[in-house]
Structure formats: C-alpha cells, structure tokens
mmCIF file of C-alpha atoms in Angstrom:
data_model
loop_
_atom_site.group_PDB
_atom_site.id
_atom_site.type_symbol
_atom_site.label_atom_id
_atom_site.label_comp_id
_atom_site.label_asym_id
_atom_site.label_seq_id
_atom_site.Cartn_x
_atom_site.Cartn_y
_atom_site.Cartn_z
ATOM 1 C CA MET Y 919 35.667 -35.350 81.345
ATOM 2 C CA LYS Y 920 37.175 -32.372 82.058
ATOM 3 C CA TYR Y 921 39.320 -33.690 84.780
ATOM 4 C CA SER Y 922 40.307 -36.636 82.441
ATOM 5 C CA TRP Y 923 41.553 -34.517 79.829
ATOM 6 C CA ARG Y 924 43.423 -32.440 82.362
ATOM 7 C CA VAL Y 925 45.257 -35.872 83.297
ATOM 8 C CA VAL Y 926 45.710 -36.899 79.805
ATOM 9 C CA SER Y 927 46.930 -33.577 78.766
ATOM 10 C CA GLU Y 928 49.551 -33.950 81.680
ATOM 11 C CA VAL Y 929 50.615 -37.164 80.246
ATOM 12 C CA LEU Y 930 51.027 -35.928 76.964
ATOM 13 C CA ARG Y 931 53.202 -33.302 78.318
ATOM 14 C CA ILE Y 932 55.521 -35.674 80.055
ATOM 15 C CA ALA Y 933 55.297 -38.156 77.164
ATOM 16 C CA PRO Y 934 54.444 -36.440 73.730
ATOM 17 C CA PRO Y 935 53.511 -38.640 70.984
ATOM 18 C CA VAL Y 936 55.837 -36.778 68.381
ATOM 19 C CA VAL Y 937 59.226 -35.878 69.738
ATOM 20 C CA GLY Y 938 59.589 -33.032 67.153
ATOM 21 C CA THR Y 939 59.524 -32.101 63.607
ATOM 22 C CA PHE Y 940 61.531 -29.613 61.070
ATOM 23 C CA ARG Y 941 60.344 -26.187 59.813
ATOM 24 C CA GLU Y 942 62.306 -23.728 57.845
ATOM 25 C CA ALA Y 943 63.257 -20.325 58.561
ATOM 26 C CA LEU Y 944 61.531 -17.597 56.547
ATOM 27 C CA ASP Y 945 63.797 -14.908 57.360
ATOM 28 C CA ASP Y 946 67.121 -14.258 58.913
ATOM 29 C CA ILE Y 947 66.341 -14.454 62.640
ATOM 30 C CA THR Y 948 68.503 -14.010 65.770
ATOM 31 C CA PHE Y 949 67.600 -15.891 68.530
ATOM 32 C CA GLU Y 950 69.566 -15.827 72.057
ATOM 33 C CA GLY Y 951 72.764 -14.431 70.495
ATOM 34 C CA HIS Y 952 72.697 -16.811 67.642
ATOM 35 C CA THR Y 953 71.839 -15.881 63.646
ATOM 36 C CA ILE Y 954 69.825 -18.555 61.793
ATOM 37 C CA PRO Y 955 69.830 -17.714 58.234
ATOM 38 C CA LYS Y 956 66.771 -17.676 56.027
ATOM 39 C CA GLY Y 957 66.261 -21.351 54.791
ATOM 40 C CA TRP Y 958 68.082 -22.988 57.126
ATOM 41 C CA LYS Y 959 65.783 -26.134 58.600
ATOM 42 C CA LEU Y 960 65.113 -25.685 62.516
ATOM 43 C CA CYS Y 961 64.413 -28.795 64.618
ATOM 44 C CA TRP Y 962 61.890 -27.972 67.455
ATOM 45 C CA SER Y 963 61.164 -30.670 70.329
ATOM 46 C CA ALA Y 964 57.757 -31.197 71.856
ATOM 47 C CA GLY Y 965 59.485 -32.740 74.629
ATOM 48 C CA TYR Y 966 61.909 -29.919 75.514
ATOM 49 C CA THR Y 967 58.846 -27.374 74.939
ATOM 50 C CA HIS Y 968 56.901 -28.902 77.422
ATOM 51 C CA LYS Y 969 59.646 -29.472 80.089
ATOM 52 C CA ASP Y 970 60.512 -25.570 79.959
ATOM 53 C CA PRO Y 971 60.640 -24.740 83.689
ATOM 54 C CA ASN Y 972 59.629 -20.797 82.327
ATOM 55 C CA CYS Y 973 56.323 -22.330 81.190
ATOM 56 C CA TYR Y 974 55.840 -25.261 83.673
ATOM 57 C CA PRO Y 975 57.291 -24.433 87.306
ATOM 58 C CA ASN Y 976 58.264 -27.909 88.804
ATOM 59 C CA GLU Y 977 58.233 -29.569 85.469
ATOM 60 C CA LYS Y 978 59.173 -32.730 86.589
ATOM 61 C CA GLU Y 979 56.004 -33.251 88.653
ATOM 62 C CA PHE Y 980 52.923 -34.656 87.651
ATOM 63 C CA ASP Y 981 50.426 -31.964 88.175
ATOM 64 C CA GLU Y 982 47.189 -31.984 86.001
ATOM 65 C CA SER Y 983 46.009 -28.647 87.310
ATOM 66 C CA ARG Y 984 48.156 -27.148 85.091
ATOM 67 C CA PHE Y 985 45.390 -27.410 82.370
ATOM 68 C CA GLU Y 986 42.774 -25.866 84.709
ATOM 69 C CA GLY Y 987 41.262 -22.618 83.522
ATOM 70 C CA THR Y 988 43.127 -21.000 80.726
ATOM 71 C CA GLY Y 989 45.846 -23.735 80.639
ATOM 72 C CA PRO Y 990 49.407 -23.173 79.604
ATOM 73 C CA GLN Y 991 50.714 -20.481 77.989
ATOM 74 C CA PRO Y 992 50.224 -20.204 74.039
ATOM 75 C CA PHE Y 993 52.386 -22.908 71.925
ATOM 76 C CA SER Y 994 54.069 -24.070 75.022
ATOM 77 C CA PHE Y 995 51.737 -27.303 74.907
ATOM 78 C CA VAL Y 996 51.914 -28.780 71.588
ATOM 79 C CA PRO Y 997 51.703 -32.544 71.557
ATOM 80 C CA PHE Y 998 49.804 -32.335 68.151
ATOM 81 C CA GLY Y 999 51.700 -29.451 66.806
ATOM 82 C CA GLY Y 1000 50.688 -25.945 66.489
ATOM 83 C CA GLY Y 1001 49.402 -23.415 64.305
ATOM 84 C CA PRO Y 1002 47.928 -24.011 60.820
ATOM 85 C CA ARG Y 1003 50.225 -27.361 60.569
ATOM 86 C CA MET Y 1004 48.530 -28.915 63.607
ATOM 87 C CA CYS Y 1005 47.602 -32.490 63.357
ATOM 88 C CA LEU Y 1006 44.273 -33.094 61.740
ATOM 89 C CA GLY Y 1007 43.887 -35.944 63.902
ATOM 90 C CA LYS Y 1008 44.120 -34.063 66.965
ATOM 91 C CA GLU Y 1009 40.193 -34.206 67.948
ATOM 92 C CA PHE Y 1010 39.798 -37.701 66.975
ATOM 93 C CA THR Y 1011 42.710 -38.729 69.063
ATOM 94 C CA ARG Y 1012 41.217 -36.899 72.057
ATOM 95 C CA LEU Y 1013 37.901 -38.756 71.542
ATOM 96 C CA MET Y 1014 39.687 -41.978 71.413
ATOM 97 C CA ILE Y 1015 41.812 -41.611 74.504
ATOM 98 C CA LEU Y 1016 39.032 -40.233 76.355
ATOM 99 C CA THR Y 1017 36.592 -43.092 75.455
ATOM 100 C CA PHE Y 1018 39.504 -45.378 76.047
ATOM 101 C CA VAL Y 1019 40.029 -43.709 79.721
ATOM 102 C CA HIS Y 1020 36.327 -43.978 80.633
ATOM 103 C CA SER Y 1021 35.890 -47.469 79.335
ATOM 104 C CA LEU Y 1022 38.393 -48.662 81.863
ATOM 105 C CA LYS Y 1023 37.099 -50.346 84.882
#
C-alpha cells in the first residue's frame, strides 16, 4: 500500500484535484519585493506549488520516489490544502483512491 500511495501522491502532485483557493492577508507583508496590504485577497495555486523546481527537481518527470522517507518539504505538497483548513475528506479520499487502485485487475 505504501508504494501505491506514493504513486497516487505523484499523480496528485502533477494533477491536483483543486486548482487553488483564496486567502486573506492578515498583516502587511512583503514578498519578493512586492508589498501586500493587510486585507487583500491572495490566490494560491496547488498546481504551481507542486511544480516548483526548488521543491521538486525535474518537476515534469513522474517520480513516485519523491514521496519516500520524509517526503516533500512542509506545505510544498498540498492537493487537499494545508494547515487548519485542510480538506476534512482527505483521509476518506485516500481510502477510496487506494481501494479503487487495488480493485483494478
């Protein structure tokens, strides 16, 4: 099952089920020379996060071994979101995907 989940995780990295979502800046912040005022809405994209070459070398290649051991850096793999607002259905979805994969003949 561990290998199957690594393969599924790599599929979710390449094609996340949710493109992204919005968050609100809680404070004024500066990011890469740009000031983002408190209260502005920010859109984050799981697809771009999952293809960041700083987190995933050879990001265009399918490589399930990325998920061996400790796996990717924290918050660099977020197909179900992250932190306190992570999708409540994550574990149910994981169970359903693995059941489906193992039922294939």
